[in-house]
XYZ file of C-alpha atoms in Angstrom:
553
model
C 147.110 140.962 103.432
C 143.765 142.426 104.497
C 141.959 140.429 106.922
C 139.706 137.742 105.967
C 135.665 138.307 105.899
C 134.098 135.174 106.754
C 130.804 133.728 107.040
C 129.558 132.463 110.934
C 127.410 129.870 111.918
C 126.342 129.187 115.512
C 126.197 125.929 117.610
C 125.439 125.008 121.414
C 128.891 122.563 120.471
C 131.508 122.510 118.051
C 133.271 118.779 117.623
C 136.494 118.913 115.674
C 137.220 115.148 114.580
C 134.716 112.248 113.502
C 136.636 109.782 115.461
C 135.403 107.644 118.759
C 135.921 110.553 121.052
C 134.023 113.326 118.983
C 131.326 111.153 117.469
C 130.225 109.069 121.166
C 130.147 113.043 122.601
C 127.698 114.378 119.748
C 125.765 111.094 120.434
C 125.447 112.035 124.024
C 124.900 115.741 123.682
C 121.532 115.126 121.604
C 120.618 111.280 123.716
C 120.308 114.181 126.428
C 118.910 117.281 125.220
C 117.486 116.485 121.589
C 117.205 120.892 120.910
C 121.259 121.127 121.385
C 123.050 121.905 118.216
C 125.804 119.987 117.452
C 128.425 120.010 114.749
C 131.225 117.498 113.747
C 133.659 118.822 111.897
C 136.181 116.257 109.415
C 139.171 116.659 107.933
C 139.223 113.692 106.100
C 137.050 112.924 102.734
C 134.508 111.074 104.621
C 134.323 109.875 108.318
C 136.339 107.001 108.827
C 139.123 108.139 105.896
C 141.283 108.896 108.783
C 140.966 106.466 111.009
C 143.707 103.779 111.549
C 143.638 101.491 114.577
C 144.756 97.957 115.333
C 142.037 97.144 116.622
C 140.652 94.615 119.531
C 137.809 96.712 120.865
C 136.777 96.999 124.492
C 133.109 96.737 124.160
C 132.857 99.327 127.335
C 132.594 102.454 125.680
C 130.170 101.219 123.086
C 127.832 99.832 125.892
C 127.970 102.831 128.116
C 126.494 104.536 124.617
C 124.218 102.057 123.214
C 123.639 98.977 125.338
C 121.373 97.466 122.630
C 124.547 97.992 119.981
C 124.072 94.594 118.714
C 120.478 94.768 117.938
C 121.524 98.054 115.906
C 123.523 96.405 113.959
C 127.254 97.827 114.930
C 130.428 96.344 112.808
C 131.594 94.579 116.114
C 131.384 90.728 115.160
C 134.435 89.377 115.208
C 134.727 87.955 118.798
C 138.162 86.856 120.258
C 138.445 83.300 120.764
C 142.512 83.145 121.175
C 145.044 85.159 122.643
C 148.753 84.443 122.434
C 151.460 86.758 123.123
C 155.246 85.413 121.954
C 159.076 86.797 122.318
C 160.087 86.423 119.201
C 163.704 85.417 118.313
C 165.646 85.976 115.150
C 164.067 82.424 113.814
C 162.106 80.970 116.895
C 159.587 82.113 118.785
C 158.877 81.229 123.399
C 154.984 81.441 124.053
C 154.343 83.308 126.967
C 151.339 81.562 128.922
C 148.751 83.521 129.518
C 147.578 82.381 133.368
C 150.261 85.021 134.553
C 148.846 87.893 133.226
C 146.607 89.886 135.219
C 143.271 90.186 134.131
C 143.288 93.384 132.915
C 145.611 91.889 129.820
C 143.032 89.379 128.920
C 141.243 89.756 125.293
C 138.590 87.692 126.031
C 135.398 89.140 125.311
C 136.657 91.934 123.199
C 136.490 92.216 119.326
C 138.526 92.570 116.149
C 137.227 95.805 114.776
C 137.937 98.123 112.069
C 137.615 101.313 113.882
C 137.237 103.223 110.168
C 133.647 100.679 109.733
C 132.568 101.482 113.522
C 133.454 105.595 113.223
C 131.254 105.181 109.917
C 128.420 103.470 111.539
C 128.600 106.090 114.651
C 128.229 108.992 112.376
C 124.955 107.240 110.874
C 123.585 107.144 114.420
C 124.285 110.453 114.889
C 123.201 112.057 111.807
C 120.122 110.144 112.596
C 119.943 111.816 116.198
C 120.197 115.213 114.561
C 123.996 115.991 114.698
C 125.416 117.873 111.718
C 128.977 116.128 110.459
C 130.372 117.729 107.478
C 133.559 115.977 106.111
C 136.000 117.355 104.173
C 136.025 120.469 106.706
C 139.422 120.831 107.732
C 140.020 123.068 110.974
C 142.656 124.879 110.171
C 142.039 127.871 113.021
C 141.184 128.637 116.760
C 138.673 131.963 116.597
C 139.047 133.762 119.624
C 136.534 135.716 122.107
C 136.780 137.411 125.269
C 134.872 136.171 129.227
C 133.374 139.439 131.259
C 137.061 140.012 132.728
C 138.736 140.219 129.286
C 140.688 136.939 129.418
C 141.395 135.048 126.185
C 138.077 132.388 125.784
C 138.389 129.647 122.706
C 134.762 130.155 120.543
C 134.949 128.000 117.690
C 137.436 127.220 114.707
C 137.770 128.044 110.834
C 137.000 125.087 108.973
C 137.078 124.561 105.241
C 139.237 127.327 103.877
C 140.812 125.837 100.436
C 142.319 127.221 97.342
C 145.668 128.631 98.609
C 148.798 129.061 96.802
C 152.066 127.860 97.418
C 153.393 130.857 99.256
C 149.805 131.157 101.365
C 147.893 133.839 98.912
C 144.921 133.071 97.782
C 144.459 131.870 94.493
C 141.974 131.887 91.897
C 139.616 129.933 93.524
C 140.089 130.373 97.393
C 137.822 129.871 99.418
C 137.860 131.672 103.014
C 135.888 129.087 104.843
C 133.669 129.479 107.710
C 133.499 130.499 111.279
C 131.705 128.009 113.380
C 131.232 129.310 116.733
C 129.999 127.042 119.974
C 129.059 127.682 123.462
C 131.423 124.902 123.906
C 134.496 123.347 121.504
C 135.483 120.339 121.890
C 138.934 118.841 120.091
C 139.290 115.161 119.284
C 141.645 115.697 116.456
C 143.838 112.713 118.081
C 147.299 112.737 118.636
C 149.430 115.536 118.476
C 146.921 117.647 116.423
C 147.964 121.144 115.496
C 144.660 122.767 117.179
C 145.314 120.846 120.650
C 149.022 121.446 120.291
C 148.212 125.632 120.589
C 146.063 124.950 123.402
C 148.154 122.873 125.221
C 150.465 125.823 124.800
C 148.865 128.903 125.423
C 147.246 127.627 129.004
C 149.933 125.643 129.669
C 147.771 122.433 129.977
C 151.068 120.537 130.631
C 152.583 121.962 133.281
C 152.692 119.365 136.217
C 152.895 116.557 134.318
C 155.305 114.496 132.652
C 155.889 114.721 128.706
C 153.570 113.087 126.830
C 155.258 109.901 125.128
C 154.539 108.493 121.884
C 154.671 105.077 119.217
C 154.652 104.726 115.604
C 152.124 102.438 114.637
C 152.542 100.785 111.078
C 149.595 98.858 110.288
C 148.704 96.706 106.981
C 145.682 94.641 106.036
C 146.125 91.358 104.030
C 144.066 89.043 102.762
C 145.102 85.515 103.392
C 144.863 82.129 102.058
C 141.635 80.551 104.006
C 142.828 76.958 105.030
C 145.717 79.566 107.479
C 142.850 82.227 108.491
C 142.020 81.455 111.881
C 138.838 84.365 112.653
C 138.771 85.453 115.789
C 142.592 84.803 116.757
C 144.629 87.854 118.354
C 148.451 87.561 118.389
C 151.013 90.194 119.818
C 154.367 90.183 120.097
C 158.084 91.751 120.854
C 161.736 91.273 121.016
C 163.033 90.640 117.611
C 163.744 92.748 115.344
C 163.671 95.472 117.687
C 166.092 93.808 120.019
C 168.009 96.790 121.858
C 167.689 99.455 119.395
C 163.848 100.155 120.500
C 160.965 99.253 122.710
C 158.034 98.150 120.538
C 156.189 94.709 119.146
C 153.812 93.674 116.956
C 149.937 92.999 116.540
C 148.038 90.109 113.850
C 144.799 90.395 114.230
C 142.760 87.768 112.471
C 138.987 89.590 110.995
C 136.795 88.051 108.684
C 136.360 87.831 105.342
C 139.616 86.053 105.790
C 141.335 89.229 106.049
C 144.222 89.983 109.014
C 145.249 93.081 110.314
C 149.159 93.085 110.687
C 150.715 96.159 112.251
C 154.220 97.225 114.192
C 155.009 99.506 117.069
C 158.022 101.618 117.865
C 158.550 103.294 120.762
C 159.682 107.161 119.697
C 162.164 106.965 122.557
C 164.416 105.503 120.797
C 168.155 107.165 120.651
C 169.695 105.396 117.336
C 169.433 107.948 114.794
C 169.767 105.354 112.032
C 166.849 102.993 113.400
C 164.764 102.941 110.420
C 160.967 101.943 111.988
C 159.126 101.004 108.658
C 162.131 99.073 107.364
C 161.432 97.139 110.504
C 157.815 96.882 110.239
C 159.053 95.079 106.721
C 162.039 92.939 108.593
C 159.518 91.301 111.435
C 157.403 90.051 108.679
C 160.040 87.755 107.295
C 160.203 86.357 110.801
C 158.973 82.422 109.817
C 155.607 82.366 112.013
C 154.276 85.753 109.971
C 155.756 84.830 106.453
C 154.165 81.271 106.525
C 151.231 82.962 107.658
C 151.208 85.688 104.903
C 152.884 83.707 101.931
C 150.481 83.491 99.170
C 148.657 86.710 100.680
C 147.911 90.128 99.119
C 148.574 93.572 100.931
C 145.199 95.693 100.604
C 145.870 98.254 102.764
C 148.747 100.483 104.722
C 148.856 102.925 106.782
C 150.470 104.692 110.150
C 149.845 106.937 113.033
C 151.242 108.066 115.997
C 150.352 106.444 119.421
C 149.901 108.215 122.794
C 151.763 105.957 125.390
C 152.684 108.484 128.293
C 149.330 106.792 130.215
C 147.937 108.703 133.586
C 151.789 110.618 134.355
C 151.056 112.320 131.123
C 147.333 113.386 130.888
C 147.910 116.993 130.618
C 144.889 119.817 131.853
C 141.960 118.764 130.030
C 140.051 121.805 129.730
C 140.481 125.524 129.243
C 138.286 128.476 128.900
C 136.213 126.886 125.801
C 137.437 123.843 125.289
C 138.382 120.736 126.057
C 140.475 117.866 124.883
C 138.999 114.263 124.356
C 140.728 111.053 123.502
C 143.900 110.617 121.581
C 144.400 114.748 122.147
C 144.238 113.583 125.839
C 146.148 110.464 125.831
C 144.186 107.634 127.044
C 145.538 104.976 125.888
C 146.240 102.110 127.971
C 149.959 101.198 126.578
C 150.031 97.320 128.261
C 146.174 96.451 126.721
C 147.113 98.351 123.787
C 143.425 99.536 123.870
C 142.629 103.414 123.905
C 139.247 103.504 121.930
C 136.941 102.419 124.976
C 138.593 105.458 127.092
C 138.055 107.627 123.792
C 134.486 106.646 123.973
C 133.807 106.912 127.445
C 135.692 110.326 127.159
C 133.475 111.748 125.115
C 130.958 110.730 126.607
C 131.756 112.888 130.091
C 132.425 115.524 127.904
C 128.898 115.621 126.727
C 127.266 115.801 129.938
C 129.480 117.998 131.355
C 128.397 120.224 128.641
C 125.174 119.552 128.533
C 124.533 120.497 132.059
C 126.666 123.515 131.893
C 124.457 124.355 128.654
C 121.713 124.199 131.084
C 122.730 126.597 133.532
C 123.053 128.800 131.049
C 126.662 129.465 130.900
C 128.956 128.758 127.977
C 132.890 129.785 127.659
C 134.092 128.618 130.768
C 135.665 125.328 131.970
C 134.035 122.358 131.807
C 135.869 121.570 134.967
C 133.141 118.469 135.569
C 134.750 116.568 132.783
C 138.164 116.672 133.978
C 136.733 115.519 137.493
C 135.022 112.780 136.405
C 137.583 111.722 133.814
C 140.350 111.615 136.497
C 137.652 109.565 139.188
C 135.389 107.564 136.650
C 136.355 104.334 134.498
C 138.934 105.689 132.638
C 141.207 106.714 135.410
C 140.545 103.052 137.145
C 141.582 101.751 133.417
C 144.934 103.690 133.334
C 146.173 104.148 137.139
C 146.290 100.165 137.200
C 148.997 100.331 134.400
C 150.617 103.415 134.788
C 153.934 102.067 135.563
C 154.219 99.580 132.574
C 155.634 102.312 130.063
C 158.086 104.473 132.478
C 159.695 100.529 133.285
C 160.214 99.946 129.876
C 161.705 102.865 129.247
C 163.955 102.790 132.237
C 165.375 99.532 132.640
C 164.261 97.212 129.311
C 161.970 94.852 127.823
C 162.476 91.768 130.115
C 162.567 93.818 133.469
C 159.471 95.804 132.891
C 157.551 92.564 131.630
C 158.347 90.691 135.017
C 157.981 94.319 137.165
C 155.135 95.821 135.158
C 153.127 92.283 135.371
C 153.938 92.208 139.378
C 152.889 95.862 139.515
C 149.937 95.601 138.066
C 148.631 92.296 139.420
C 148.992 94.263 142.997
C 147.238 97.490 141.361
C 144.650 95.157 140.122
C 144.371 92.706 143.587
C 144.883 95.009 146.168
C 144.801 98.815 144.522
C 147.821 100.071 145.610
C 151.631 100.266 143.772
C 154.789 99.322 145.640
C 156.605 101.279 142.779
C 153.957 104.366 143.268
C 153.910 106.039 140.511
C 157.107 106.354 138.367
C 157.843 109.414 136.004
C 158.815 109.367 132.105
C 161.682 111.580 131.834
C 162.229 114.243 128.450
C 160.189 114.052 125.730
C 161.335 111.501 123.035
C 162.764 113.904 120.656
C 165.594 114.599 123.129
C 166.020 110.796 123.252
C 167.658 110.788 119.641
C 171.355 110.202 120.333
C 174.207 111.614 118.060
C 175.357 109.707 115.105
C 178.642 109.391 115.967
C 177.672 107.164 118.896
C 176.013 104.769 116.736
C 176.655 102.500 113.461
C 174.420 102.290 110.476
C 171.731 99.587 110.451
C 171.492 97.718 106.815
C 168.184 96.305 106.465
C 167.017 93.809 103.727
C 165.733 94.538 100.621
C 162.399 94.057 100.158
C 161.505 91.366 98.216
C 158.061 92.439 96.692
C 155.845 89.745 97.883
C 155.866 90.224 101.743
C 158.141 93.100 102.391
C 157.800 96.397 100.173
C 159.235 99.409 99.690
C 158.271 102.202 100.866
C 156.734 104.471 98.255
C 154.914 101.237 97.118
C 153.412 100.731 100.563
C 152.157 104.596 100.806
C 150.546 103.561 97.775
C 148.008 101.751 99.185
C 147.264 104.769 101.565
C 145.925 106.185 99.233
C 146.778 109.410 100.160
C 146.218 112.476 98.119
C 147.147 116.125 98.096
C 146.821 118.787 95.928
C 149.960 119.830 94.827
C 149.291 123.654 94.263
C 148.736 124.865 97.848
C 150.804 125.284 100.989
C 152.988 123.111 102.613
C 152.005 121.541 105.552
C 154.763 120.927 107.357
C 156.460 123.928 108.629
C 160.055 124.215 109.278
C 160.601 126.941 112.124
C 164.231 127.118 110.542
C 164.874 125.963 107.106
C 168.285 125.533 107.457
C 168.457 123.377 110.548
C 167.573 119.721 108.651
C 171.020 119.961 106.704
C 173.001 122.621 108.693
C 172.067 120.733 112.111
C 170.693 117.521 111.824
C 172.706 116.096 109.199
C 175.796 116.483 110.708
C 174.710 115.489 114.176
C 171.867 112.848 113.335
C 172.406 111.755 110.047
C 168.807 113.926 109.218
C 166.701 110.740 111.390
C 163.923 112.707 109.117
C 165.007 110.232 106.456
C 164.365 107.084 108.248
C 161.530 108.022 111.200
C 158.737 109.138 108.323
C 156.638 106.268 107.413
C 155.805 107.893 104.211
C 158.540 108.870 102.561
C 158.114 112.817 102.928
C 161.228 113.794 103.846
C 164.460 113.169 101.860
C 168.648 114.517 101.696
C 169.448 114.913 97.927
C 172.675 115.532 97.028
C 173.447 118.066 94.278
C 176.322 120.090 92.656
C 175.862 122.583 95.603
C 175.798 120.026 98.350
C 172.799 118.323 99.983
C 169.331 119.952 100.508
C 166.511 118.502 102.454
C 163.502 117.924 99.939
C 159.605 117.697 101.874
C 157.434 115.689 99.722
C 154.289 116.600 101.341
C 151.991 114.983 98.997
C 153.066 111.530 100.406
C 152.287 112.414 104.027
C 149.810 110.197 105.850
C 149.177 112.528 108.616
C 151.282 110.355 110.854
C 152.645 113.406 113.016
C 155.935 111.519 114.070
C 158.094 114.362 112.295
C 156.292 116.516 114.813
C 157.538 114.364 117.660
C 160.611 112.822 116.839
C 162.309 115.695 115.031
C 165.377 116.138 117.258
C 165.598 119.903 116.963
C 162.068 120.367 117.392
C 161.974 122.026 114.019
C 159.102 120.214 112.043
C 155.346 121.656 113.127
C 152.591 119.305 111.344
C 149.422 121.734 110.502
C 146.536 120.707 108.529
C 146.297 120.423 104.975
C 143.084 121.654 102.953
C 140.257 119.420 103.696
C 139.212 116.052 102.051
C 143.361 115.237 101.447
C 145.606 113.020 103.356
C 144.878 109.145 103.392
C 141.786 107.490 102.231
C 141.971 104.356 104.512
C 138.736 101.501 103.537
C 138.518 99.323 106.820
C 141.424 100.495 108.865
């Protein structure tokens, strides 16, 4: 096919994501030098249509951005007034107090956000500020350039081509897109997104440190029966259902307008092949403190999205000739807090004056080498250093050892700054985690019974994802034949149970099984990406504007 002619605009920065990270670094760019250009480039339909977090909010990063964010008006109202945190049993529950907990773990003076509402109401303060944000502009390229010694530079991306066939030709209404080309490109696409992942690989960003790790967060709003909504109340848990089979635990977050936001966690480490994390998600809400709580309820919303849990081991090289990673590319969440938007925040926010100033001196296409400095000395590293052995103890040696270990470990990080553990390492990555089928039995879940549990297909529902049917697939299979030749045998095709969405199915036929990709149902999760165990599944962006359409998530 003859190469594509397109169309090139130019910008002092190019932003690719409308999330935390990307908006709170276009903020910055223009709070310092009003004449930069900026662009923020969006996959989803509109800003926010992507975004799914729990979330309790760590008012840091929105201070260190606007410290009069109250006066303008930000969705951050819902204050936290209680905290609990239970082990849950199969029918019973043990309250674990919270004086014990460093306080690092304390919720107090945070707030029960939707992160969609506050991504929404950052791009109005931007576009206000001058920032362009076009949504609907999926970045489906890198475009390349070249430094004064010849050496490879990253100069912007391709955003909006559409209109592709099936097989990748263009159809009758393609259109090629644009080139938009910065002095400067900065990726908050989140986790595991298909730009950052090519990166990451060509410079190597992860060599000398450990494999990133990762969760699959389920997440559902419900409206609930007032006389049980109790606003302002946060609630995690972990042990059942989970048990053995996983690390992971739970989140109810109680919002207002009598609305909670109920959500799950698996840890993608997890080596039964037949562990089935939605159906689980669905099995912890029959547990009798959440159905008593939900009974009488309606489901509004789901959703799900991967979660970046390696912590400090794990932060790979943030920036490379061009470009640099902020956020969820980068991995800042803190895993114990279960927070990561603050360090998103605050991450773009380094980004944007390490830019700026570079901008300055006149120089553009190099590495931003100030960012990773002050990223890896500033708040964020003082955030995640504290915790950093949490995760790798869980992994290692259990839920009960690493809550009594981790808590000891970090009230010493936080007391006295130092670890007697120093720092521990994660070992592979979780796809080589997944154990062999043979080594394992079957779980059998519950039905779901239609009025607190649901199906899966019914729950994707209310994703309202979208995508048009007529163009490529996104998710590429390096080897076609691997999901039944391979995984079947070995893993019972985990691709079945690990999706969230549905996407991925074994039919059987007349001519023996085939492995069916239902792309349109995919919620842009990326745990197929992760958790595949042959490593055979690449996630790539779809056209823009499709994918979920999440309201307050």
């Amino acid at each position: 096919m003859a190469e594509i002619e397109r169309e090139s605009m130019e910008y002092d920065v190019v932003i690719v994501g409308a999330g935390p990270s990307g908006l709170s670094a276009a903020i910055r760019l223009k709070e310092i030098d009003p004449e930069l250009t900026v662009v923020v480039l969006e996959k989803g339909s509109e800003v926010g249509a992507h975004i799914l977090s729990g979330a309790v909010l760590d008012p840091v990063g929105i201070e260190a951005l606007f410290p009069d964010w109250k006066e303008r008006g930000a969705p951050i109202k819902t204050e936290v007034k209680k905290d609990n945190f239970y082990i849950l049993g199969p029918a019973g529950h043990i309250r674990i107090p919270n004086w014990p907990m460093p306080p690092l773990m304390s919720n107090h003076g945070k707030y029960i956000v939707s992160m969609g509402n506050v991504c929404r109401w950052l791009a109005e303060q931007a576009e206000a500020l001058g920032v362009e944000i076009f949504p609907g502009m999926a970045c489906s390229q890198l475009v390349w350039g070249k430094d004064d010694k010849g050496n490879d530079v990253v100069a912007g991306v391709v955003a909006g081509e559409m209109g592709l066939e099936a097989d990748g030709t263009p159809g009758p209404n393609y259109e090629p897109g644009m080139e938009l080309r910065g002095k400067y490109v900065f990726l908050g696409e989140g986790v595991r997104g298909s730009l950052t992942k090519e990166v990451m690989a060509k410079f190597n960003l992860s060599e000398g440190h450990c494999p990133q790790k990762f969760g699959l967060g389920m997440k559902e709003i419900w409206e609930i029966d007032p006389a049980k909504h109790r606003e302002g109340t946060v609630t995690h848990t972990m042990g059942w259902p989970l048990g053995g089979n996983a690390g992971g635990g739970s989140f109810i977050y109680h919002a207002e307008n009598n609305q909670v936001f109920i959500g799950f966690v698996v840890h993608l480490n997890y080596e039964n092949p037949y562990l089935y994390p939605y159906m689980e998600f669905q099995r912890f809400k029959h547990h009798p403190i959440v159905a008593d709580l939900l009974a009488g309820g309606k489901r509004v919303a789901y959703g799900a999205r991967a979660i970046s849990e390696g912590g400090w081991q794990s932060i790979p090289k943030l920036t490379a000739p061009g470009v640099v990673l902020l956020g969820c590319a980068a991995g800042l969440v803190n895993v114990p807090r279960i927070k990561g938007n603050h360090n998103a925040m605050l991450s773009g926010i380094a980004a944007a004056k390490a830019a700026a100033e570079a901008i300055k001196a006149g120089r553009s296409g190099d590495e931003l080498v100030a960012y990773e400095a002050d990223l890896r000395s500033g708040p964020i590293a003082a955030d995640l250093k504290k915790v950093r052995n949490v995760k790798p103890m869980w992994s290692h040696w259990g839920m009960i050892p690493s809550l009594i270990l981790g808590g000891l470990d970090m009230w010493t990080n936080n007391l006295f700054g130092f670890s007697f553990f120093g720092t521990l390492k994660h070992g592979k990555n979780d796809a080589a985690h997944t154990g062999e089928a043979k080594k394992f039995k079957p779980i059998e879940y519950p039905k779901p019974d239609g009025k607190i549990s649901f199906d899966r297909l019914t729950d994707v529902s209310f994703s309202f994802t979208n995508h048009e049917e007529s163009q490529p697939c996104h998710l590429k299979l390096t080897d076609p034949t691997i999901p039944i030749r391979v995984n079947l045998p070995k893993y019972a095709e985990p691709a079945q149970r690990y999706c969230p969405a549905g996407v991925y199915e074994v039919i059987e036929g007349e001519e023996g099984p085939r492995f069916q990709i239902n792309f349109q149902n995919c919620v842009h999760c990326k745990t197929c990406d992760i958790k595949d165990p042959s490593q055979n599944i690449t996630w790539t962006t779809p056209q823009g504007g499709d994918g979920p359409n999440y309201p307050n998530m």
